[in-house]
Amino acid sequence: MPRLSEVIAALDALWPPERAEGWDAVGTVCGDPDAEIHRVLFAVDPVQDIVDEALKLGADLVVTHHPLYLRGTTTVAATHFKGRVVHTLIKHDIALHVAHTNADTADPGVSDALAGALDLRVVRPLVPDASDPSGRRGLGRICELDPPMTLGEFAARAAARLPATSQGIRVAGDLEATVRTVAVSGGSGDSLFDAVRASGADVFLTADLRHHPVSEATQHSPLGLVDAAHWATEWPWCEQAAAQLDEISDRHGWDLRVHVSKTVTDPWSAHHTSPSIDGAPN
């Protein structure tokens, strides 16, 4: 079986930590480099439910997309929920590794997995990585939809293809408008409106869209907007990443057991539809 250091070297080759944003916190959070790795669990969030799942599964390594300590900390005391995660991991010899913005811009990356879940053909990055001469790396993806469909039909496809959450799918725009070119970005994407408009996309699918950017975007152009839950847009990456590690394991004869968590860690737990949206409140 491979040591943790060997598995981490393979993961860093897929998602080099130096390609993460300067504010990000990626890499190995805890784990003994010399420990043998038998089972690996991929998930979006490094929360206690995922760590408990890894413990029941007998995983030696958890790989998550989101960092545990994005803004740093001065304590890992078990009196805090993040400290409990660290204590559980170390007590049971489970390593934690994070690939965040370095996985967002990778080739393939988070948005490739999102496009694949929606059966879209990736054409190019939405925001290309200037350091990539091949022009394949970058943030978000511009995709083609074949055959074209209406915005309403595309939103229904997103609802059917992405993991179910209490939020579901929100849509802004003319539901009968024709969609041929789709911009996608896993995770929070409302900082990308200028790039999306410049791309000529008919619709932008992302997450965490806020009122003011959406209001301005709908006034600026007929661009359709499809807003899914943050967790739902990034979970397909877990399956893609697990498949990548499976291939590496087979190539090296590691015989790793690679799993993808299906635990829904989206923080929203319920959704109630308003009785009427025809006009202002009474």
PDB file of C-alpha atoms in Angstrom:
ATOM      1  CA  MET A   1       0.000   0.000   0.000  1.00  0.00           C
ATOM      2  CA  PRO A   2       1.200   3.568  -0.651  1.00  0.00           C
ATOM      3  CA  ARG A   3       2.274   5.921   2.100  1.00  0.00           C
ATOM      4  CA  LEU A   4       0.389   9.153   2.654  1.00  0.00           C
ATOM      5  CA  SER A   5       3.313  11.121   1.222  1.00  0.00           C
ATOM      6  CA  GLU A   6       3.042   9.183  -2.053  1.00  0.00           C
ATOM      7  CA  VAL A   7      -0.706   9.746  -2.353  1.00  0.00           C
ATOM      8  CA  ILE A   8      -0.328  13.452  -1.542  1.00  0.00           C
ATOM      9  CA  ALA A   9       2.384  13.767  -4.211  1.00  0.00           C
ATOM     10  CA  ALA A  10      -0.065  12.308  -6.740  1.00  0.00           C
ATOM     11  CA  LEU A  11      -2.846  14.674  -5.630  1.00  0.00           C
ATOM     12  CA  ASP A  12      -0.509  17.669  -5.773  1.00  0.00           C
ATOM     13  CA  ALA A  13       0.367  16.708  -9.353  1.00  0.00           C
ATOM     14  CA  LEU A  14      -3.342  16.875 -10.213  1.00  0.00           C
ATOM     15  CA  TRP A  15      -3.934  20.127  -8.322  1.00  0.00           C
ATOM     16  CA  PRO A  16      -0.604  21.892  -7.689  1.00  0.00           C
ATOM     17  CA  PRO A  17      -0.913  23.906  -4.457  1.00  0.00           C
ATOM     18  CA  GLU A  18       1.038  26.791  -5.969  1.00  0.00           C
ATOM     19  CA  ARG A  19      -1.891  27.395  -8.344  1.00  0.00           C
ATOM     20  CA  ALA A  20      -4.240  28.161  -5.451  1.00  0.00           C
ATOM     21  CA  GLU A  21      -5.243  31.765  -4.820  1.00  0.00           C
ATOM     22  CA  GLY A  22      -3.061  33.632  -2.344  1.00  0.00           C
ATOM     23  CA  TRP A  23      -5.888  33.859   0.215  1.00  0.00           C
ATOM     24  CA  ASP A  24      -6.625  30.125   0.041  1.00  0.00           C
ATOM     25  CA  ALA A  25      -5.656  27.367   2.491  1.00  0.00           C
ATOM     26  CA  VAL A  26      -4.941  24.165   0.567  1.00  0.00           C
ATOM     27  CA  GLY A  27      -2.799  21.108   1.162  1.00  0.00           C
ATOM     28  CA  THR A  28      -2.514  18.572   3.967  1.00  0.00           C
ATOM     29  CA  VAL A  29      -4.152  19.644   7.225  1.00  0.00           C
ATOM     30  CA  CYS A  30      -3.139  16.613   9.291  1.00  0.00           C
ATOM     31  CA  GLY A  31      -1.671  13.159   8.745  1.00  0.00           C
ATOM     32  CA  ASP A  32       1.557  11.165   9.156  1.00  0.00           C
ATOM     33  CA  PRO A  33       3.506  11.165   5.870  1.00  0.00           C
ATOM     34  CA  ASP A  34       4.694   7.596   6.565  1.00  0.00           C
ATOM     35  CA  ALA A  35       1.221   6.191   7.304  1.00  0.00           C
ATOM     36  CA  GLU A  36      -0.110   3.552   4.905  1.00  0.00           C
ATOM     37  CA  ILE A  37      -3.237   4.535   2.985  1.00  0.00           C
ATOM     38  CA  HIS A  38      -5.858   1.914   2.163  1.00  0.00           C
ATOM     39  CA  ARG A  39      -9.115   3.866   1.765  1.00  0.00           C
ATOM     40  CA  VAL A  40      -9.781   7.429   0.627  1.00  0.00           C
ATOM     41  CA  LEU A  41     -13.017   9.394   0.987  1.00  0.00           C
ATOM     42  CA  PHE A  42     -13.781  12.446  -1.183  1.00  0.00           C
ATOM     43  CA  ALA A  43     -16.244  15.101   0.004  1.00  0.00           C
ATOM     44  CA  VAL A  44     -16.986  18.803  -0.407  1.00  0.00           C
ATOM     45  CA  ASP A  45     -16.908  19.917   3.235  1.00  0.00           C
ATOM     46  CA  PRO A  46     -14.571  18.916   6.101  1.00  0.00           C
ATOM     47  CA  VAL A  47     -17.368  18.777   8.678  1.00  0.00           C
ATOM     48  CA  GLN A  48     -17.964  16.317  11.509  1.00  0.00           C
ATOM     49  CA  ASP A  49     -20.531  14.286   9.543  1.00  0.00           C
ATOM     50  CA  ILE A  50     -17.907  13.586   6.875  1.00  0.00           C
ATOM     51  CA  VAL A  51     -15.249  12.683   9.436  1.00  0.00           C
ATOM     52  CA  ASP A  52     -17.703  10.319  11.159  1.00  0.00           C
ATOM     53  CA  GLU A  53     -18.454   8.751   7.773  1.00  0.00           C
ATOM     54  CA  ALA A  54     -14.731   8.269   7.151  1.00  0.00           C
ATOM     55  CA  LEU A  55     -14.382   6.627  10.546  1.00  0.00           C
ATOM     56  CA  LYS A  56     -17.211   4.168   9.850  1.00  0.00           C
ATOM     57  CA  LEU A  57     -15.821   3.470   6.394  1.00  0.00           C
ATOM     58  CA  GLY A  58     -12.339   2.816   7.716  1.00  0.00           C
ATOM     59  CA  ALA A  59     -10.821   5.542   5.543  1.00  0.00           C
ATOM     60  CA  ASP A  60      -7.223   6.601   6.183  1.00  0.00           C
ATOM     61  CA  LEU A  61      -7.494   9.815   4.138  1.00  0.00           C
ATOM     62  CA  VAL A  62     -10.243  12.364   3.554  1.00  0.00           C
ATOM     63  CA  VAL A  63      -9.896  14.727   0.588  1.00  0.00           C
ATOM     64  CA  THR A  64     -12.212  17.733   0.643  1.00  0.00           C
ATOM     65  CA  HIS A  65     -12.734  20.690  -1.655  1.00  0.00           C
ATOM     66  CA  HIS A  66     -13.347  23.244   1.062  1.00  0.00           C
ATOM     67  CA  PRO A  67     -10.633  24.132   3.582  1.00  0.00           C
ATOM     68  CA  LEU A  68     -11.075  23.433   7.283  1.00  0.00           C
ATOM     69  CA  TYR A  69      -9.320  26.615   8.441  1.00  0.00           C
ATOM     70  CA  LEU A  70      -9.595  29.137   5.617  1.00  0.00           C
ATOM     71  CA  ARG A  71      -8.822  32.138   7.822  1.00  0.00           C
ATOM     72  CA  GLY A  72      -6.388  30.477  10.200  1.00  0.00           C
ATOM     73  CA  THR A  73      -6.777  29.720  13.887  1.00  0.00           C
ATOM     74  CA  THR A  74      -4.959  29.963  17.202  1.00  0.00           C
ATOM     75  CA  THR A  75      -6.475  26.782  18.667  1.00  0.00           C
ATOM     76  CA  VAL A  76      -7.602  23.297  17.711  1.00  0.00           C
ATOM     77  CA  ALA A  77      -9.232  22.659  21.078  1.00  0.00           C
ATOM     78  CA  ALA A  78     -12.066  20.122  20.935  1.00  0.00           C
ATOM     79  CA  THR A  79     -14.347  22.670  22.594  1.00  0.00           C
ATOM     80  CA  HIS A  80     -14.832  24.154  19.114  1.00  0.00           C
ATOM     81  CA  PHE A  81     -16.513  22.255  16.276  1.00  0.00           C
ATOM     82  CA  LYS A  82     -13.497  22.553  13.989  1.00  0.00           C
ATOM     83  CA  GLY A  83     -11.225  21.452  16.805  1.00  0.00           C
ATOM     84  CA  ARG A  84     -13.396  18.368  17.270  1.00  0.00           C
ATOM     85  CA  VAL A  85     -12.840  17.540  13.610  1.00  0.00           C
ATOM     86  CA  VAL A  86      -9.073  17.755  14.090  1.00  0.00           C
ATOM     87  CA  HIS A  87      -9.170  15.678  17.285  1.00  0.00           C
ATOM     88  CA  THR A  88     -11.282  12.961  15.650  1.00  0.00           C
ATOM     89  CA  LEU A  89      -9.001  12.792  12.621  1.00  0.00           C
ATOM     90  CA  ILE A  90      -5.766  12.567  14.607  1.00  0.00           C
ATOM     91  CA  LYS A  91      -7.157  10.196  17.250  1.00  0.00           C
ATOM     92  CA  HIS A  92      -8.121   7.717  14.525  1.00  0.00           C
ATOM     93  CA  ASP A  93      -5.093   8.238  12.250  1.00  0.00           C
ATOM     94  CA  ILE A  94      -7.133   9.782   9.437  1.00  0.00           C
ATOM     95  CA  ALA A  95      -5.381  12.340   7.256  1.00  0.00           C
ATOM     96  CA  LEU A  96      -7.111  15.392   5.741  1.00  0.00           C
ATOM     97  CA  HIS A  97      -6.075  17.006   2.460  1.00  0.00           C
ATOM     98  CA  VAL A  98      -7.679  20.030   0.761  1.00  0.00           C
ATOM     99  CA  ALA A  99      -7.808  20.997  -2.933  1.00  0.00           C
ATOM    100  CA  HIS A 100      -9.791  24.217  -3.349  1.00  0.00           C
ATOM    101  CA  THR A 101      -9.024  26.994  -5.848  1.00  0.00           C
ATOM    102  CA  ASN A 102      -6.190  24.886  -7.271  1.00  0.00           C
ATOM    103  CA  ALA A 103      -8.897  22.336  -8.196  1.00  0.00           C
ATOM    104  CA  ASP A 104     -11.228  25.063  -9.500  1.00  0.00           C
ATOM    105  CA  THR A 105      -8.814  26.095 -12.255  1.00  0.00           C
ATOM    106  CA  ALA A 106      -7.314  22.663 -12.994  1.00  0.00           C
ATOM    107  CA  ASP A 107      -7.683  20.714 -16.245  1.00  0.00           C
ATOM    108  CA  PRO A 108      -9.966  18.963 -15.583  1.00  0.00           C
ATOM    109  CA  GLY A 109     -11.330  21.007 -12.724  1.00  0.00           C
ATOM    110  CA  VAL A 110     -14.461  21.686 -10.717  1.00  0.00           C
ATOM    111  CA  SER A 111     -16.326  23.360 -13.583  1.00  0.00           C
ATOM    112  CA  ASP A 112     -15.478  20.524 -15.987  1.00  0.00           C
ATOM    113  CA  ALA A 113     -17.168  18.133 -13.574  1.00  0.00           C
ATOM    114  CA  LEU A 114     -20.163  20.465 -13.323  1.00  0.00           C
ATOM    115  CA  ALA A 115     -20.403  20.656 -17.128  1.00  0.00           C
ATOM    116  CA  GLY A 116     -20.167  16.882 -17.340  1.00  0.00           C
ATOM    117  CA  ALA A 117     -23.024  16.432 -14.882  1.00  0.00           C
ATOM    118  CA  LEU A 118     -25.172  18.616 -17.155  1.00  0.00           C
ATOM    119  CA  ASP A 119     -24.039  16.825 -20.351  1.00  0.00           C
ATOM    120  CA  LEU A 120     -22.444  19.977 -21.765  1.00  0.00           C
ATOM    121  CA  ARG A 121     -19.541  20.089 -24.220  1.00  0.00           C
ATOM    122  CA  VAL A 122     -16.715  22.182 -22.791  1.00  0.00           C
ATOM    123  CA  VAL A 123     -15.260  24.642 -25.293  1.00  0.00           C
ATOM    124  CA  ARG A 124     -12.839  26.748 -23.235  1.00  0.00           C
ATOM    125  CA  PRO A 125     -12.269  28.332 -19.806  1.00  0.00           C
ATOM    126  CA  LEU A 126     -14.447  31.285 -18.876  1.00  0.00           C
ATOM    127  CA  VAL A 127     -11.448  33.094 -17.372  1.00  0.00           C
ATOM    128  CA  PRO A 128      -8.287  31.527 -18.841  1.00  0.00           C
ATOM    129  CA  ASP A 129      -5.176  30.974 -16.732  1.00  0.00           C
ATOM    130  CA  ALA A 130      -2.550  33.177 -18.370  1.00  0.00           C
ATOM    131  CA  SER A 131       0.190  30.779 -17.269  1.00  0.00           C
ATOM    132  CA  ASP A 132      -1.280  27.877 -19.283  1.00  0.00           C
ATOM    133  CA  PRO A 133      -0.019  27.852 -22.898  1.00  0.00           C
ATOM    134  CA  SER A 134      -2.564  25.183 -23.847  1.00  0.00           C
ATOM    135  CA  GLY A 135      -5.450  27.498 -22.908  1.00  0.00           C
ATOM    136  CA  ARG A 136      -7.284  24.729 -21.044  1.00  0.00           C
ATOM    137  CA  ARG A 137      -6.878  25.791 -17.415  1.00  0.00           C
ATOM    138  CA  GLY A 138      -8.810  28.603 -15.821  1.00  0.00           C
ATOM    139  CA  LEU A 139     -11.862  29.583 -13.824  1.00  0.00           C
ATOM    140  CA  GLY A 140     -15.287  28.442 -15.034  1.00  0.00           C
ATOM    141  CA  ARG A 141     -16.067  26.962 -18.444  1.00  0.00           C
ATOM    142  CA  ILE A 142     -17.834  28.013 -21.646  1.00  0.00           C
ATOM    143  CA  CYS A 143     -19.872  25.123 -22.993  1.00  0.00           C
ATOM    144  CA  GLU A 144     -22.137  24.218 -25.889  1.00  0.00           C
ATOM    145  CA  LEU A 145     -25.575  22.678 -25.506  1.00  0.00           C
ATOM    146  CA  ASP A 146     -26.555  20.320 -28.326  1.00  0.00           C
ATOM    147  CA  PRO A 147     -29.364  20.395 -29.223  1.00  0.00           C
ATOM    148  CA  PRO A 148     -30.430  23.847 -27.991  1.00  0.00           C
ATOM    149  CA  MET A 149     -33.286  24.105 -25.491  1.00  0.00           C
ATOM    150  CA  THR A 150     -35.203  26.812 -23.677  1.00  0.00           C
ATOM    151  CA  LEU A 151     -33.974  28.386 -20.467  1.00  0.00           C
ATOM    152  CA  GLY A 152     -36.825  26.678 -18.627  1.00  0.00           C
ATOM    153  CA  GLU A 153     -35.833  23.289 -20.023  1.00  0.00           C
ATOM    154  CA  PHE A 154     -32.192  23.859 -19.144  1.00  0.00           C
ATOM    155  CA  ALA A 155     -33.092  24.793 -15.569  1.00  0.00           C
ATOM    156  CA  ALA A 156     -35.176  21.617 -15.333  1.00  0.00           C
ATOM    157  CA  ARG A 157     -32.159  19.621 -16.550  1.00  0.00           C
ATOM    158  CA  ALA A 158     -30.015  21.211 -13.835  1.00  0.00           C
ATOM    159  CA  ALA A 159     -32.613  20.321 -11.209  1.00  0.00           C
ATOM    160  CA  ALA A 160     -32.682  16.717 -12.430  1.00  0.00           C
ATOM    161  CA  ARG A 161     -28.926  16.228 -12.902  1.00  0.00           C
ATOM    162  CA  LEU A 162     -27.409  18.002  -9.887  1.00  0.00           C
ATOM    163  CA  PRO A 163     -27.632  16.566  -6.365  1.00  0.00           C
ATOM    164  CA  ALA A 164     -30.909  17.471  -4.664  1.00  0.00           C
ATOM    165  CA  THR A 165     -30.843  20.208  -2.022  1.00  0.00           C
ATOM    166  CA  SER A 166     -33.535  22.134  -0.182  1.00  0.00           C
ATOM    167  CA  GLN A 167     -32.759  25.232  -2.271  1.00  0.00           C
ATOM    168  CA  GLY A 168     -33.376  23.524  -5.571  1.00  0.00           C
ATOM    169  CA  ILE A 169     -32.781  25.684  -8.646  1.00  0.00           C
ATOM    170  CA  ARG A 170     -33.557  29.394  -9.010  1.00  0.00           C
ATOM    171  CA  VAL A 171     -33.922  31.009 -12.433  1.00  0.00           C
ATOM    172  CA  ALA A 172     -33.798  34.589 -13.695  1.00  0.00           C
ATOM    173  CA  GLY A 173     -34.715  35.436 -17.284  1.00  0.00           C
ATOM    174  CA  ASP A 174     -37.145  34.548 -20.054  1.00  0.00           C
ATOM    175  CA  LEU A 175     -37.979  30.859 -19.611  1.00  0.00           C
ATOM    176  CA  GLU A 176     -38.750  30.569 -23.351  1.00  0.00           C
ATOM    177  CA  ALA A 177     -35.404  32.051 -24.467  1.00  0.00           C
ATOM    178  CA  THR A 178     -33.219  29.691 -26.505  1.00  0.00           C
ATOM    179  CA  VAL A 179     -30.049  28.416 -24.848  1.00  0.00           C
ATOM    180  CA  ARG A 180     -27.108  27.284 -26.982  1.00  0.00           C
ATOM    181  CA  THR A 181     -24.015  28.534 -25.137  1.00  0.00           C
ATOM    182  CA  VAL A 182     -23.702  27.969 -21.394  1.00  0.00           C
ATOM    183  CA  ALA A 183     -21.228  29.452 -18.923  1.00  0.00           C
ATOM    184  CA  VAL A 184     -20.728  27.424 -15.744  1.00  0.00           C
ATOM    185  CA  SER A 185     -18.727  28.033 -12.595  1.00  0.00           C
ATOM    186  CA  GLY A 186     -18.843  25.715  -9.605  1.00  0.00           C
ATOM    187  CA  GLY A 187     -19.267  27.571  -6.320  1.00  0.00           C
ATOM    188  CA  SER A 188     -19.845  31.305  -5.882  1.00  0.00           C
ATOM    189  CA  GLY A 189     -19.886  32.978  -9.286  1.00  0.00           C
ATOM    190  CA  ASP A 190     -21.424  36.436  -9.135  1.00  0.00           C
ATOM    191  CA  SER A 191     -18.010  38.092  -9.468  1.00  0.00           C
ATOM    192  CA  LEU A 192     -17.791  36.697 -13.014  1.00  0.00           C
ATOM    193  CA  PHE A 193     -20.663  38.530 -14.696  1.00  0.00           C
ATOM    194  CA  ASP A 194     -18.401  40.714 -16.848  1.00  0.00           C
ATOM    195  CA  ALA A 195     -16.550  37.662 -18.196  1.00  0.00           C
ATOM    196  CA  VAL A 196     -19.821  35.824 -18.796  1.00  0.00           C
ATOM    197  CA  ARG A 197     -21.316  38.705 -20.767  1.00  0.00           C
ATOM    198  CA  ALA A 198     -18.122  39.081 -22.780  1.00  0.00           C
ATOM    199  CA  SER A 199     -18.275  35.373 -23.659  1.00  0.00           C
ATOM    200  CA  GLY A 200     -21.633  35.726 -25.390  1.00  0.00           C
ATOM    201  CA  ALA A 201     -23.185  32.944 -23.291  1.00  0.00           C
ATOM    202  CA  ASP A 202     -26.969  32.608 -23.274  1.00  0.00           C
ATOM    203  CA  VAL A 203     -27.110  31.421 -19.675  1.00  0.00           C
ATOM    204  CA  PHE A 204     -24.846  31.350 -16.622  1.00  0.00           C
ATOM    205  CA  LEU A 205     -25.150  28.492 -14.134  1.00  0.00           C
ATOM    206  CA  THR A 206     -23.392  28.973 -10.801  1.00  0.00           C
ATOM    207  CA  ALA A 207     -24.180  29.324  -7.075  1.00  0.00           C
ATOM    208  CA  ASP A 208     -24.623  31.902  -4.308  1.00  0.00           C
ATOM    209  CA  LEU A 209     -26.034  34.608  -6.577  1.00  0.00           C
ATOM    210  CA  ARG A 210     -26.930  37.734  -4.586  1.00  0.00           C
ATOM    211  CA  HIS A 211     -29.796  40.155  -5.102  1.00  0.00           C
ATOM    212  CA  HIS A 212     -27.933  43.248  -6.344  1.00  0.00           C
ATOM    213  CA  PRO A 213     -25.593  41.525  -8.832  1.00  0.00           C
ATOM    214  CA  VAL A 214     -28.528  39.523 -10.234  1.00  0.00           C
ATOM    215  CA  SER A 215     -30.784  42.581 -10.438  1.00  0.00           C
ATOM    216  CA  GLU A 216     -28.096  44.518 -12.284  1.00  0.00           C
ATOM    217  CA  ALA A 217     -27.313  41.564 -14.570  1.00  0.00           C
ATOM    218  CA  THR A 218     -30.954  41.157 -15.631  1.00  0.00           C
ATOM    219  CA  GLN A 219     -31.150  44.879 -16.468  1.00  0.00           C
ATOM    220  CA  HIS A 220     -27.831  44.819 -18.314  1.00  0.00           C
ATOM    221  CA  SER A 221     -28.620  42.065 -20.847  1.00  0.00           C
ATOM    222  CA  PRO A 222     -31.003  39.159 -21.608  1.00  0.00           C
ATOM    223  CA  LEU A 223     -28.507  36.712 -20.061  1.00  0.00           C
ATOM    224  CA  GLY A 224     -30.349  33.884 -18.308  1.00  0.00           C
ATOM    225  CA  LEU A 225     -29.233  32.952 -14.808  1.00  0.00           C
ATOM    226  CA  VAL A 226     -29.516  29.583 -13.097  1.00  0.00           C
ATOM    227  CA  ASP A 227     -28.594  29.548  -9.411  1.00  0.00           C
ATOM    228  CA  ALA A 228     -27.981  26.192  -7.694  1.00  0.00           C
ATOM    229  CA  ALA A 229     -26.788  25.370  -4.196  1.00  0.00           C
ATOM    230  CA  HIS A 230     -23.048  25.885  -3.688  1.00  0.00           C
ATOM    231  CA  TRP A 231     -22.566  22.293  -2.479  1.00  0.00           C
ATOM    232  CA  ALA A 232     -24.526  20.868  -5.433  1.00  0.00           C
ATOM    233  CA  THR A 233     -22.366  22.639  -8.038  1.00  0.00           C
ATOM    234  CA  GLU A 234     -19.140  21.336  -6.492  1.00  0.00           C
ATOM    235  CA  TRP A 235     -20.116  17.782  -5.521  1.00  0.00           C
ATOM    236  CA  PRO A 236     -19.636  16.428  -9.094  1.00  0.00           C
ATOM    237  CA  TRP A 237     -15.933  17.248  -8.686  1.00  0.00           C
ATOM    238  CA  CYS A 238     -15.733  14.599  -5.958  1.00  0.00           C
ATOM    239  CA  GLU A 239     -16.702  11.898  -8.442  1.00  0.00           C
ATOM    240  CA  GLN A 240     -14.286  13.258 -11.045  1.00  0.00           C
ATOM    241  CA  ALA A 241     -11.442  13.496  -8.507  1.00  0.00           C
ATOM    242  CA  ALA A 242     -12.124  10.006  -7.184  1.00  0.00           C
ATOM    243  CA  ALA A 243     -11.943   8.625 -10.728  1.00  0.00           C
ATOM    244  CA  GLN A 244      -8.618  10.407 -11.244  1.00  0.00           C
ATOM    245  CA  LEU A 245      -7.165   8.867  -8.077  1.00  0.00           C
ATOM    246  CA  ASP A 246      -8.564   5.453  -9.051  1.00  0.00           C
ATOM    247  CA  GLU A 247      -6.662   5.661 -12.336  1.00  0.00           C
ATOM    248  CA  ILE A 248      -3.455   6.626 -10.530  1.00  0.00           C
ATOM    249  CA  SER A 249      -3.928   3.771  -8.058  1.00  0.00           C
ATOM    250  CA  ASP A 250      -4.394   1.263 -10.887  1.00  0.00           C
ATOM    251  CA  ARG A 251      -1.345   2.584 -12.720  1.00  0.00           C
ATOM    252  CA  HIS A 252       0.873   2.252  -9.641  1.00  0.00           C
ATOM    253  CA  GLY A 253      -0.656  -0.994  -8.380  1.00  0.00           C
ATOM    254  CA  TRP A 254      -1.685   0.656  -5.111  1.00  0.00           C
ATOM    255  CA  ASP A 255      -5.033  -1.149  -4.800  1.00  0.00           C
ATOM    256  CA  LEU A 256      -6.622   1.854  -3.073  1.00  0.00           C
ATOM    257  CA  ARG A 257     -10.308   1.793  -2.187  1.00  0.00           C
ATOM    258  CA  VAL A 258     -11.655   5.196  -3.264  1.00  0.00           C
ATOM    259  CA  HIS A 259     -15.095   6.405  -2.155  1.00  0.00           C
ATOM    260  CA  VAL A 260     -17.271   9.475  -2.711  1.00  0.00           C
ATOM    261  CA  SER A 261     -19.425  10.716   0.146  1.00  0.00           C
ATOM    262  CA  LYS A 262     -23.101  11.087  -0.682  1.00  0.00           C
ATOM    263  CA  THR A 263     -23.775  12.871   2.607  1.00  0.00           C
ATOM    264  CA  VAL A 264     -25.501  16.181   1.850  1.00  0.00           C
ATOM    265  CA  THR A 265     -23.524  18.853   3.687  1.00  0.00           C
ATOM    266  CA  ASP A 266     -25.338  21.800   2.132  1.00  0.00           C
ATOM    267  CA  PRO A 267     -26.193  23.906   5.207  1.00  0.00           C
ATOM    268  CA  TRP A 268     -29.777  24.709   4.172  1.00  0.00           C
ATOM    269  CA  SER A 269     -32.197  22.110   5.527  1.00  0.00           C
ATOM    270  CA  ALA A 270     -35.648  23.175   4.303  1.00  0.00           C
ATOM    271  CA  HIS A 271     -37.413  25.261   1.660  1.00  0.00           C
ATOM    272  CA  HIS A 272     -40.937  26.685   1.753  1.00  0.00           C
ATOM    273  CA  THR A 273     -42.447  28.112  -1.422  1.00  0.00           C
ATOM    274  CA  SER A 274     -44.279  31.393  -0.998  1.00  0.00           C
ATOM    275  CA  PRO A 275     -48.061  31.030  -1.490  1.00  0.00           C
ATOM    276  CA  SER A 276     -48.059  33.722  -4.195  1.00  0.00           C
ATOM    277  CA  ILE A 277     -45.448  35.578  -6.206  1.00  0.00           C
ATOM    278  CA  ASP A 278     -47.862  37.545  -8.417  1.00  0.00           C
ATOM    279  CA  GLY A 279     -47.379  40.850  -6.676  1.00  0.00           C
ATOM    280  CA  ALA A 280     -46.220  42.702  -3.594  1.00  0.00           C
ATOM    281  CA  PRO A 281     -47.077  41.424  -0.114  1.00  0.00           C
ATOM    282  CA  ASN A 282     -50.515  42.363   1.221  1.00  0.00           C
TER     283      ASN A 282
END
